[in-house]
N, CA, C and O atoms as a printed pandas DataFrame, in Angstrom:
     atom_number atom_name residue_name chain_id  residue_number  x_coord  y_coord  z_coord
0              1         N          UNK        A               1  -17.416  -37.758    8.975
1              2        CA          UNK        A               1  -16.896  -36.520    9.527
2              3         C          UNK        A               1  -15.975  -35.855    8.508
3              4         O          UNK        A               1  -15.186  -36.611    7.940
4              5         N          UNK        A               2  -15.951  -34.663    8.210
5              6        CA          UNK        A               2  -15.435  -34.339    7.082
6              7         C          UNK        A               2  -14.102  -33.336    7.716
7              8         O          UNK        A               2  -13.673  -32.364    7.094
8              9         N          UNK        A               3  -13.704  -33.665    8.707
9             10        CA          UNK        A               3  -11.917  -33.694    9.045
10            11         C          UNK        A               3  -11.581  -34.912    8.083
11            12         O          UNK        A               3  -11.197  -34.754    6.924
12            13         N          UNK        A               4  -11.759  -36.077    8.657
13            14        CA          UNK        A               4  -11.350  -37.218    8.389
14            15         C          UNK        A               4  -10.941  -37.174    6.501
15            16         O          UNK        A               4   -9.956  -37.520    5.849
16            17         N          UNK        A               5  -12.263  -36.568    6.156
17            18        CA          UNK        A               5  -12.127  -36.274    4.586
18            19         C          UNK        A               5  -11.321  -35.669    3.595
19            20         O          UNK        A               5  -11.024  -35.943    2.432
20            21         N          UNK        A               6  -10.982  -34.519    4.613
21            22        CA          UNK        A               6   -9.744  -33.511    4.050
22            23         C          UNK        A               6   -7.978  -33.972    4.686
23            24         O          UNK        A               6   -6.868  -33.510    4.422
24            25         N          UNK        A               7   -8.369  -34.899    5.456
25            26        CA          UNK        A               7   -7.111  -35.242    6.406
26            27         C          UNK        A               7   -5.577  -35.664    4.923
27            28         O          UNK        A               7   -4.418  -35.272    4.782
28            29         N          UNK        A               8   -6.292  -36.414    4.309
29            30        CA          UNK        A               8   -5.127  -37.287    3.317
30            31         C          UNK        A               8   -4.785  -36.257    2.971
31            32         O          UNK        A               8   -3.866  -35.663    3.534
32            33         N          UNK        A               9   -5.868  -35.460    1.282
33            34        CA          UNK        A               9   -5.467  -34.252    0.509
34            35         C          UNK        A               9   -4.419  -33.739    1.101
35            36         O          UNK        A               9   -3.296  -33.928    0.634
36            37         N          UNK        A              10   -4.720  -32.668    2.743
37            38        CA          UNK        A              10   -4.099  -31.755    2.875
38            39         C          UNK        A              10   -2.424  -32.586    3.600
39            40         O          UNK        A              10   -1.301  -32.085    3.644
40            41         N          UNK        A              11   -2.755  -33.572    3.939
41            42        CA          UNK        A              11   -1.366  -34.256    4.132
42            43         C          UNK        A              11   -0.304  -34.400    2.734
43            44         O          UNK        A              11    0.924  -34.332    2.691
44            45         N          UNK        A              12   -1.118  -34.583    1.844
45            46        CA          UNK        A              12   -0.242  -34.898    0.792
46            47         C          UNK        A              12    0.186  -33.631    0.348
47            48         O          UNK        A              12    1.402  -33.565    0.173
48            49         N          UNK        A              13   -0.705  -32.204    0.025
49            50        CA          UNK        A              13   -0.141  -31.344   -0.133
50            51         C          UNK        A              13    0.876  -30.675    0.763
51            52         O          UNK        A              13    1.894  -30.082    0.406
52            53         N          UNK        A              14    0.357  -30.902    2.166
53            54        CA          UNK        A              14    1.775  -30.428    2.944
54            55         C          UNK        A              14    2.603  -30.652    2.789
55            56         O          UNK        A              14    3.501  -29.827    2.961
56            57         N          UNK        A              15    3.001  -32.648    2.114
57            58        CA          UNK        A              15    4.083  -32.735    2.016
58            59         C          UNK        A              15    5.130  -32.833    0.923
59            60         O          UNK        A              15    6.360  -32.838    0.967
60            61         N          UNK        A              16    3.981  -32.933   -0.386
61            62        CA          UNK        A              16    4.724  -31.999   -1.889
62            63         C          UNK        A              16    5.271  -30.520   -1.408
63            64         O          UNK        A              16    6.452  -30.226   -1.593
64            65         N          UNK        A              17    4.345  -29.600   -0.776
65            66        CA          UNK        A              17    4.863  -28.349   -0.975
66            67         C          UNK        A              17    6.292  -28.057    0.114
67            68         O          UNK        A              17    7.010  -27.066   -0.022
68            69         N          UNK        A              18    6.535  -29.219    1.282
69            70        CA          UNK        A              18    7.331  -29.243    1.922
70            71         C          UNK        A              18    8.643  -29.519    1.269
71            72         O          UNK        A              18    9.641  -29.069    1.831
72            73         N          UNK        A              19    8.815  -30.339   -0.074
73            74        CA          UNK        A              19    9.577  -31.425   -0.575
74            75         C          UNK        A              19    9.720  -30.274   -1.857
75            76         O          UNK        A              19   10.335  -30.585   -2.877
76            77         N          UNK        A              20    9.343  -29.462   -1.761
77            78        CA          UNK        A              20    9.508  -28.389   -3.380
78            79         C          UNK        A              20   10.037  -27.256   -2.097
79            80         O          UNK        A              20   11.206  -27.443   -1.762
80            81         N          UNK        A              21    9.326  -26.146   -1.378
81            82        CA          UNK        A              21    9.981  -25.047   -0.877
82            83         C          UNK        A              21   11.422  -25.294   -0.758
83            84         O          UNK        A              21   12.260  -24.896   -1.568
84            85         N          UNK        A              22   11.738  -26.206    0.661
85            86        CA          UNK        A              22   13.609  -26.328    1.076
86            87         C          UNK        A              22   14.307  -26.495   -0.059
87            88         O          UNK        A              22   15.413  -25.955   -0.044
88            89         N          UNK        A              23   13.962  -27.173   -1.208
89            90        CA          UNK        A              23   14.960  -27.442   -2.352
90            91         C          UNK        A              23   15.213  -26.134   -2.887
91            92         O          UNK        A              23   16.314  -25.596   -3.003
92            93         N          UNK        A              24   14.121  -25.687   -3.194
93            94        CA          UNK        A              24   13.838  -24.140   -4.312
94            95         C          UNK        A              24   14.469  -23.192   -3.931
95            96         O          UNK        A              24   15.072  -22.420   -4.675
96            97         N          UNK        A              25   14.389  -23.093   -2.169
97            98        CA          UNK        A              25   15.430  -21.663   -2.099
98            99         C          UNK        A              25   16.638  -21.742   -1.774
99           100         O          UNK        A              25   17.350  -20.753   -1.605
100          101         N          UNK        A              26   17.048  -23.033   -1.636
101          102        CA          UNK        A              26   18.832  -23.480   -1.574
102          103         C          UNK        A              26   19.068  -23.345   -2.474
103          104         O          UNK        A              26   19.943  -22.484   -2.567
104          105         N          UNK        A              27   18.553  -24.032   -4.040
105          106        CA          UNK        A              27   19.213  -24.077   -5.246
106          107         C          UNK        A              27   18.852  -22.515   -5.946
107          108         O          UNK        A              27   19.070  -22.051   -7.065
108          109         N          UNK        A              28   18.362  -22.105   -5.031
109          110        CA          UNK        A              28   18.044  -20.332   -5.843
110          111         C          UNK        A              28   18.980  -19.725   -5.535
111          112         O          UNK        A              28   19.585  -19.049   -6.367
112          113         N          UNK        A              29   19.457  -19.819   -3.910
113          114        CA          UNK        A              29   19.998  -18.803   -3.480
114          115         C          UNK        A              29   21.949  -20.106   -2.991
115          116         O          UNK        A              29   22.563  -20.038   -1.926
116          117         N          UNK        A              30   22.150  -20.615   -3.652
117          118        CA          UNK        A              30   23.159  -21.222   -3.866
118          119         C          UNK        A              30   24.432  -20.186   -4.376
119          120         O          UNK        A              30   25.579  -20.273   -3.936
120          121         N          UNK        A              31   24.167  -19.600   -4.975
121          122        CA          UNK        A              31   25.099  -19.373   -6.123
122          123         C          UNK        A              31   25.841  -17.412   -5.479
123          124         O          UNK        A              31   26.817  -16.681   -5.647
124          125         N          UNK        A              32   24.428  -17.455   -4.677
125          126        CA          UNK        A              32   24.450  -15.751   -4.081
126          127         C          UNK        A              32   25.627  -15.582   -2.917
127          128         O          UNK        A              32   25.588  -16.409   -2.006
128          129         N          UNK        A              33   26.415  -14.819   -2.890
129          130        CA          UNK        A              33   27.221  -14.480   -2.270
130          131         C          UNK        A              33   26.764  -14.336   -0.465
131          132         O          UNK        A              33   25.894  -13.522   -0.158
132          133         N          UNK        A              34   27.249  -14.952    0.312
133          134        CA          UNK        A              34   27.031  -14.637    1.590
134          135         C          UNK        A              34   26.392  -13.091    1.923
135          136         O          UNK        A              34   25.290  -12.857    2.418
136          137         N          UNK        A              35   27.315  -12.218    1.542
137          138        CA          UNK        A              35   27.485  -10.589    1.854
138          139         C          UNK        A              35   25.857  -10.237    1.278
139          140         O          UNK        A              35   25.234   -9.477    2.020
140          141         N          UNK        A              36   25.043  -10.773   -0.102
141          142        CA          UNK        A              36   24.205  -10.043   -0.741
142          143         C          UNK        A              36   22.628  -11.380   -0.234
143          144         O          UNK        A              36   21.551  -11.391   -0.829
144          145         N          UNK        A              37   23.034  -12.414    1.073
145          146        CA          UNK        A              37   21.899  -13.182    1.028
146          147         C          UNK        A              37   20.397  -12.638    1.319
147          148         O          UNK        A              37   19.335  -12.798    0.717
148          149         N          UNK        A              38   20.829  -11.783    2.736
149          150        CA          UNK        A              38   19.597  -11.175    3.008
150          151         C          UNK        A              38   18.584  -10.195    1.539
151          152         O          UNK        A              38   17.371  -10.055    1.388
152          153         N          UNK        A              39   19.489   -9.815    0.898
153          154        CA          UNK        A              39   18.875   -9.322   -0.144
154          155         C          UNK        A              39   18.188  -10.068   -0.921
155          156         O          UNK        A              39   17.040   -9.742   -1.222
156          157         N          UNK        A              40   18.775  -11.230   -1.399
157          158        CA          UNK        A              40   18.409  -11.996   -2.308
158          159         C          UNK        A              40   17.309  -13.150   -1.657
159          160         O          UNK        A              40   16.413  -13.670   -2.322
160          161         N          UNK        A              41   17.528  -13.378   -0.485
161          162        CA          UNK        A              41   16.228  -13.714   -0.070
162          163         C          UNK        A              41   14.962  -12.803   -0.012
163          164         O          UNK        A              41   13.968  -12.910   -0.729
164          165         N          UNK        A              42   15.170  -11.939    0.919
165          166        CA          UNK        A              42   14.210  -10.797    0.088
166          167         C          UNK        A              42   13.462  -10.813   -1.063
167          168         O          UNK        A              42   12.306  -11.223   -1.167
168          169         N          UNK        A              43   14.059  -10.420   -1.798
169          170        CA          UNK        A              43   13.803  -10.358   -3.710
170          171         C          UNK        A              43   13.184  -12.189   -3.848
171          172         O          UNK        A              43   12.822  -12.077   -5.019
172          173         N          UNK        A              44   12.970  -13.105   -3.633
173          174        CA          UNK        A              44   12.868  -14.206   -3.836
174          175         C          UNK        A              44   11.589  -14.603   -2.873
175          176         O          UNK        A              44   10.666  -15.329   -3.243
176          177         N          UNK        A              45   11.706  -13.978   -1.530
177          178        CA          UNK        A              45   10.065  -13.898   -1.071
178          179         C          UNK        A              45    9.058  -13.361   -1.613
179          180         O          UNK        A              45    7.917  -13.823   -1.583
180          181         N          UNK        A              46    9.468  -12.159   -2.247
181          182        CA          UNK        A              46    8.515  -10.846   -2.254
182          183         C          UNK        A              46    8.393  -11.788   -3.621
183          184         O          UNK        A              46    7.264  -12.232   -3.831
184          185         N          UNK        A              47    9.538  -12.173   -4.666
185          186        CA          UNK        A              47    8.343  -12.955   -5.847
186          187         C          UNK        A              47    7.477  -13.524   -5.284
187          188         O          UNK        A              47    6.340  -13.093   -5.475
188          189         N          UNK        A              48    7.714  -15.101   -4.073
189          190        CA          UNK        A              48    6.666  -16.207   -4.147
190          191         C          UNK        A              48    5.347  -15.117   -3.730
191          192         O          UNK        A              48    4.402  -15.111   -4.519
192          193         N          UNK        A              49    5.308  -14.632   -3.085
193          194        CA          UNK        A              49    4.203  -13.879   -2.525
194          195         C          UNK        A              49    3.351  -12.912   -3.538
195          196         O          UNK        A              49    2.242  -12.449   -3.270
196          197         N          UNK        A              50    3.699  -12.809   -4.117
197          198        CA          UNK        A              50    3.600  -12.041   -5.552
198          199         C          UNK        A              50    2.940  -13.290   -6.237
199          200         O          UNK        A              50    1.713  -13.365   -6.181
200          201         N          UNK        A              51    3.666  -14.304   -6.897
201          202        CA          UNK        A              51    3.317  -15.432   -7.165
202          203         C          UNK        A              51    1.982  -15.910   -6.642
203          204         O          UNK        A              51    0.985  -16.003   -7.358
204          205         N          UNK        A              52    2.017  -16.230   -5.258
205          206        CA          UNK        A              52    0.772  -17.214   -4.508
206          207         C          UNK        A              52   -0.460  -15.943   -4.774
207          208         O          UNK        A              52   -1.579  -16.191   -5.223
208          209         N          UNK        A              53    0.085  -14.398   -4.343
209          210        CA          UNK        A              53   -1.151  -13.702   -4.292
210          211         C          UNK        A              53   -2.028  -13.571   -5.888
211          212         O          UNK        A              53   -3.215  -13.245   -5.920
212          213         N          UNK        A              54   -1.327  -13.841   -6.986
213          214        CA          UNK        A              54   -1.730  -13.752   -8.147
214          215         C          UNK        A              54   -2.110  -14.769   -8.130
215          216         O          UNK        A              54   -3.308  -14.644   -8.387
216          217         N          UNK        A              55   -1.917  -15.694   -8.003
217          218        CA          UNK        A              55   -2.801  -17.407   -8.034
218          219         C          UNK        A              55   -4.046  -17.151   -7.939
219          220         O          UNK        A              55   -4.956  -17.107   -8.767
220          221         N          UNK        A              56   -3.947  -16.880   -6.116
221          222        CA          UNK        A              56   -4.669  -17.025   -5.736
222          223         C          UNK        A              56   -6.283  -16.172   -5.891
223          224         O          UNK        A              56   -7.370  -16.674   -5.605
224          225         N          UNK        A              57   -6.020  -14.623   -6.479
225          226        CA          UNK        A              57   -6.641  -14.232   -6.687
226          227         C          UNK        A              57   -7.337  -14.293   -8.251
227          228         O          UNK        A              57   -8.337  -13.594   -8.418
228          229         N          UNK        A              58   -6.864  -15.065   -9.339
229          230        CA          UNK        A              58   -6.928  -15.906  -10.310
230          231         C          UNK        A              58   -7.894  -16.427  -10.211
231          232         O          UNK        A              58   -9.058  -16.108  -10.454
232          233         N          UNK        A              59   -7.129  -17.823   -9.597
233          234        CA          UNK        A              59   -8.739  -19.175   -9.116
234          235         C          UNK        A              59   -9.266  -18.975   -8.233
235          236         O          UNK        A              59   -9.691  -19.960   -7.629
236          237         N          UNK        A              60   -9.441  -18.085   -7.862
237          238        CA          UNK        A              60  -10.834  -17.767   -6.290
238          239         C          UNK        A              60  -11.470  -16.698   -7.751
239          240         O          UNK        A              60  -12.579  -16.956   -8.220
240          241         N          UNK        A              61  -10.795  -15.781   -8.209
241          242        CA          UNK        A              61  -12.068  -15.152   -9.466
242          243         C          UNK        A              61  -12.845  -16.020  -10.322
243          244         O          UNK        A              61  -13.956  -15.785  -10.797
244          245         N          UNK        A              62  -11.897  -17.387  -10.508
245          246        CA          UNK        A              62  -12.979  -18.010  -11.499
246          247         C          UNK        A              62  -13.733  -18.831  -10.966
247          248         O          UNK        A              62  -14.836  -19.117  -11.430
248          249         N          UNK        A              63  -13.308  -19.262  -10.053
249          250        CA          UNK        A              63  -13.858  -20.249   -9.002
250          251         C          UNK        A              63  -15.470  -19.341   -8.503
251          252         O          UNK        A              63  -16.455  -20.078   -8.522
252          253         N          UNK        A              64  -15.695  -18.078   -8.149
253          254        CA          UNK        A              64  -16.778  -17.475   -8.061
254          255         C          UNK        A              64  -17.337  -16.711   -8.832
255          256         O          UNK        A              64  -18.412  -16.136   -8.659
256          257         N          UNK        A              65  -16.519  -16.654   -9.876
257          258        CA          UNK        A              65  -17.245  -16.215  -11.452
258          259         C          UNK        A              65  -18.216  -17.472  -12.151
259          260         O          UNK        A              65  -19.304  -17.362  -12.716
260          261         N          UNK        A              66  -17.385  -18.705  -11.886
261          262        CA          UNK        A              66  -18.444  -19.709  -12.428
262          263         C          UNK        A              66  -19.474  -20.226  -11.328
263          264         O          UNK        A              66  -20.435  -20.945  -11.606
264          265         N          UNK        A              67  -19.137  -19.741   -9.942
265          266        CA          UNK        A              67  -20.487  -20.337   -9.106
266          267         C          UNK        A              67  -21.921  -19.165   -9.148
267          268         O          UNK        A              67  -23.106  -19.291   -8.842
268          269         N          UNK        A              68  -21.096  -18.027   -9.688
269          270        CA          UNK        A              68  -22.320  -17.389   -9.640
270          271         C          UNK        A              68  -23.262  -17.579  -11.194
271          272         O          UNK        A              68  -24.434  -17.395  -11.525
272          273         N          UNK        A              69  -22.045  -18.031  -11.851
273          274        CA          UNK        A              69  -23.055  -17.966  -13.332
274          275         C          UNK        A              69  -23.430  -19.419  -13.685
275          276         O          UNK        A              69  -23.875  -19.834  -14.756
276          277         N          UNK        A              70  -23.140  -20.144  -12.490
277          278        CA          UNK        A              70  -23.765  -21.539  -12.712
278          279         C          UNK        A              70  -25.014  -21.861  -11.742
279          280         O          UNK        A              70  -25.709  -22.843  -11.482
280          281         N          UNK        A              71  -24.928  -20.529  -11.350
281          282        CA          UNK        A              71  -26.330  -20.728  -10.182
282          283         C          UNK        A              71  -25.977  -21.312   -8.938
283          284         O          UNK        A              71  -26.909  -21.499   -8.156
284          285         N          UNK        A              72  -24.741  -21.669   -8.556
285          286        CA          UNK        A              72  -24.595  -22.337   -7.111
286          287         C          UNK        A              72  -24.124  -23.384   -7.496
287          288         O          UNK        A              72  -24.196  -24.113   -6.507
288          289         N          UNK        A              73  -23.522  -24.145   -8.594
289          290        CA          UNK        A              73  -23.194  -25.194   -8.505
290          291         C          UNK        A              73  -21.841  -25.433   -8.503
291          292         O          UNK        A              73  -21.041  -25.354   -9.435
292          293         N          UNK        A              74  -21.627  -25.819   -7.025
293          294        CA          UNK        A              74  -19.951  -25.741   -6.344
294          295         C          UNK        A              74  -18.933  -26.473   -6.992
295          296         O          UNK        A              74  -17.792  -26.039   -7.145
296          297         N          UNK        A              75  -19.494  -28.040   -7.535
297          298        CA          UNK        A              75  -18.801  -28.913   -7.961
298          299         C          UNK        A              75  -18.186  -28.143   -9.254
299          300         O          UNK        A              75  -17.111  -27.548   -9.175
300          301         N          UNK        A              76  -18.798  -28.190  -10.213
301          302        CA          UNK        A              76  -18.805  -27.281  -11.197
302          303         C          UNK        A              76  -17.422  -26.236  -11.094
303          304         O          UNK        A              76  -16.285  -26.434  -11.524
304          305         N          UNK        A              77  -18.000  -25.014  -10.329
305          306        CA          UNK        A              77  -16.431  -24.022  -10.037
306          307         C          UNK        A              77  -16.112  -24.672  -10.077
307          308         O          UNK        A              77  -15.784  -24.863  -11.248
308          309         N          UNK        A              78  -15.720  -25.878   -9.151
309          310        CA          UNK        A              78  -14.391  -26.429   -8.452
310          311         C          UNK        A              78  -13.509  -26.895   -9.361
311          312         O          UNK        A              78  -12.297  -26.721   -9.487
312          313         N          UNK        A              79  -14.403  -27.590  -10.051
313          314        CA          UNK        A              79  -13.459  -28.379  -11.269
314          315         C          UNK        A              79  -12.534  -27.220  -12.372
315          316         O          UNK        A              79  -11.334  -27.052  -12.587
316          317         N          UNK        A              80  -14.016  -26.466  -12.984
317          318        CA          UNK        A              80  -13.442  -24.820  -13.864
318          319         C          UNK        A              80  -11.964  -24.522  -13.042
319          320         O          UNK        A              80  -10.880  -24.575  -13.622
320          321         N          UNK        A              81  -12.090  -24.256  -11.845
321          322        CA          UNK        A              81  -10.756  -23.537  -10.646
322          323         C          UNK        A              81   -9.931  -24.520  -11.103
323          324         O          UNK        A              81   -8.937  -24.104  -11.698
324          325         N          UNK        A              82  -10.074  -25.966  -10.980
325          326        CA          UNK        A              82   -9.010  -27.163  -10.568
326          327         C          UNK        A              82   -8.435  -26.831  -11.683
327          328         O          UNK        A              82   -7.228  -26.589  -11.693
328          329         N          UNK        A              83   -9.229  -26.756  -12.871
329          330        CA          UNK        A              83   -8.291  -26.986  -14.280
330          331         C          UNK        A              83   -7.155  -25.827  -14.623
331          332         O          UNK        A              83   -6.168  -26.020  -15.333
332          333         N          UNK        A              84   -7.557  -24.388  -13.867
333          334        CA          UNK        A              84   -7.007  -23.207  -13.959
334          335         C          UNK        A              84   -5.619  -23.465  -13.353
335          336         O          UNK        A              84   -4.580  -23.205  -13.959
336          337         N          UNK        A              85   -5.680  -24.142  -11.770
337          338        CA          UNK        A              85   -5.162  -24.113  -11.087
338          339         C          UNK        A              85   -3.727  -25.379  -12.206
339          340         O          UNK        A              85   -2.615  -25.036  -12.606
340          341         N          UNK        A              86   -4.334  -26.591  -12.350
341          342        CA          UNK        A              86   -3.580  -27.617  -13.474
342          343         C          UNK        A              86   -3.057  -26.769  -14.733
343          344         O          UNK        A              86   -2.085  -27.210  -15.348
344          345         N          UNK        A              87   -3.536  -25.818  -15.057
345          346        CA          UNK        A              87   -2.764  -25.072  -16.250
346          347         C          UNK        A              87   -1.796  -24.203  -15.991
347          348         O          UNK        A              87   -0.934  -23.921  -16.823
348          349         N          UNK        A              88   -1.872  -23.518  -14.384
349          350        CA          UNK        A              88   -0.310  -22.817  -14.139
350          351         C          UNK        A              88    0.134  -23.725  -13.724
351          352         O          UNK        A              88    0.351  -23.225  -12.620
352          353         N          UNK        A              89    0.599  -24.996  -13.595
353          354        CA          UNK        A              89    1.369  -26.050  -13.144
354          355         C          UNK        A              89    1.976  -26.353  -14.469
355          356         O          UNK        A              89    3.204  -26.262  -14.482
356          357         N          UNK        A              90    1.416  -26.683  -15.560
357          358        CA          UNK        A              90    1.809  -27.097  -16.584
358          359         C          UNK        A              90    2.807  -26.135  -17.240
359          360         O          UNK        A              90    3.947  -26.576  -17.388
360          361         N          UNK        A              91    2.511  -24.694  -17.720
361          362        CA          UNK        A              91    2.803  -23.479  -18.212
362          363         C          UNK        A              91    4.116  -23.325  -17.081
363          364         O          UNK        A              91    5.100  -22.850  -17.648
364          365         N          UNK        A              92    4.357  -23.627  -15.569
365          366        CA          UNK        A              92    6.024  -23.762  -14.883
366          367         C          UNK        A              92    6.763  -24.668  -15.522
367          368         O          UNK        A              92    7.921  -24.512  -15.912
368          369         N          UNK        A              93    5.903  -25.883  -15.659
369          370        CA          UNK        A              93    6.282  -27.070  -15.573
370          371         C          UNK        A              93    7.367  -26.818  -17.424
371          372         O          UNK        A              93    8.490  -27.274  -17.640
372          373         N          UNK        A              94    6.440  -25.918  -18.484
373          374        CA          UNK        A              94    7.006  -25.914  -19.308
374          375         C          UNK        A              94    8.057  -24.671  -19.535
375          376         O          UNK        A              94    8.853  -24.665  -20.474
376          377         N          UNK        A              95    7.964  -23.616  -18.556
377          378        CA          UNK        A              95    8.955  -22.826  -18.521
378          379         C          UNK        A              95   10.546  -23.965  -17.916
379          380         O          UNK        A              95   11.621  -24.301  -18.410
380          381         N          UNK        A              96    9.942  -24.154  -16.848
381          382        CA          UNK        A              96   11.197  -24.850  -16.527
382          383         C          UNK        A              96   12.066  -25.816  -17.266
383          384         O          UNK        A              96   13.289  -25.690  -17.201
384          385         N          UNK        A              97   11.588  -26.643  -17.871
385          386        CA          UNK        A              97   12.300  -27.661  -18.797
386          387         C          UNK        A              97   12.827  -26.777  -19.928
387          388         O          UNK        A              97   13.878  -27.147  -20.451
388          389         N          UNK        A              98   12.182  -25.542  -20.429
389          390        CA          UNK        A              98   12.826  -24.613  -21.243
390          391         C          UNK        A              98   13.912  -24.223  -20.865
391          392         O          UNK        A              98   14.925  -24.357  -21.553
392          393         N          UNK        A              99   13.897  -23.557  -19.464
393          394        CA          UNK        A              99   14.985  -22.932  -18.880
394          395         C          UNK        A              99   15.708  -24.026  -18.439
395          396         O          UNK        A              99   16.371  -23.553  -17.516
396          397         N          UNK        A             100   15.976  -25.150  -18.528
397          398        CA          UNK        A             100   17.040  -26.331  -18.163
398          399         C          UNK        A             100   17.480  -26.706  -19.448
399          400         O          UNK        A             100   18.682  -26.737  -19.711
400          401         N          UNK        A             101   16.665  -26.976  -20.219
401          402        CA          UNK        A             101   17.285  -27.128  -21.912
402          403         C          UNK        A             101   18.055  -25.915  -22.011
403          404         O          UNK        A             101   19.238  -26.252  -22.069
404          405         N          UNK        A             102   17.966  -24.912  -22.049
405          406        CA          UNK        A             102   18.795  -23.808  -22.415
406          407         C          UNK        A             102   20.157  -23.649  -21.441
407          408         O          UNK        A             102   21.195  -23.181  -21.909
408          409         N          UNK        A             103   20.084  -23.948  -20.481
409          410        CA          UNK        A             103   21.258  -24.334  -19.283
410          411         C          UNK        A             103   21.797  -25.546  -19.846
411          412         O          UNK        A             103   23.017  -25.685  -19.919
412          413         N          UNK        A             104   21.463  -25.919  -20.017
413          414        CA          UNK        A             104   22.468  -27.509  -21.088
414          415         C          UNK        A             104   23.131  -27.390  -21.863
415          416         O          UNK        A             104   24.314  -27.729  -21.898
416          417         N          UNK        A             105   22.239  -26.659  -22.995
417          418        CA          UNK        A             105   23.365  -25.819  -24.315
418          419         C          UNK        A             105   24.022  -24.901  -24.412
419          420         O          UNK        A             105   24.554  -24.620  -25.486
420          421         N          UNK        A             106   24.237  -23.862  -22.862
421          422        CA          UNK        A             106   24.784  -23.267  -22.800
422          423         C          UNK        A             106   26.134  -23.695  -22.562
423          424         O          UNK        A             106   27.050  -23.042  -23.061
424          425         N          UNK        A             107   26.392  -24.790  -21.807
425          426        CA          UNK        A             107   27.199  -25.387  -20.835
426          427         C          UNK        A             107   28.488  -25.871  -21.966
427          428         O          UNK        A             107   29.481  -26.469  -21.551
């Protein structure tokens, strides 16, 4: 039964992306003045959303750019998408340690 199949994956992603959101917008919006929060939450949604909608419309383009020019072969996209999807992870992954090295030597 292919619930059963997707059951783990999407458990595990629920609960990385659960264990990254609550941290991200406390330590974002930490520093923001009571008086200016609603704003700055604001400005900090409208990025992620900005963010997810550019993703997403990213790897769903390549993801059906390569199923159509592979003739239907799903596995195929999937992987092309997966790797797209693994290269904006990496490219945060290396902004961020930039932007923490530079918060170090500033200090």
């Amino acid at each position: 039964h292919v619930g059963w199949a997707v059951l783990l994956p999407l458990l595990l992603a629920g609960l990385g992306g659960g264990s990254v959101i609550a941290p991200n917008q406390t330590l974002t919006l930490a520093a923001v003045p009571p008086a200016q929060g609603g704003s700055a939450g604001g400005v900090l949604q409208t990025g992620q959303r900005i963010g997810s909608a550019t993703g997403i419309a990213v790897v769903g383009s390549v993801f059906f750019s390569d199923l159509t020019a592979g003739g239907g072969d799903w596995a195929a996209a999937f992987r092309q998408s997966l790797g797209v999807s693994v290269a904006f992870v990496v490219l945060a992954l290396a902004v961020a340690l930039v932007d923490l090295r530079a918060r170090r030597h500033a200090t």
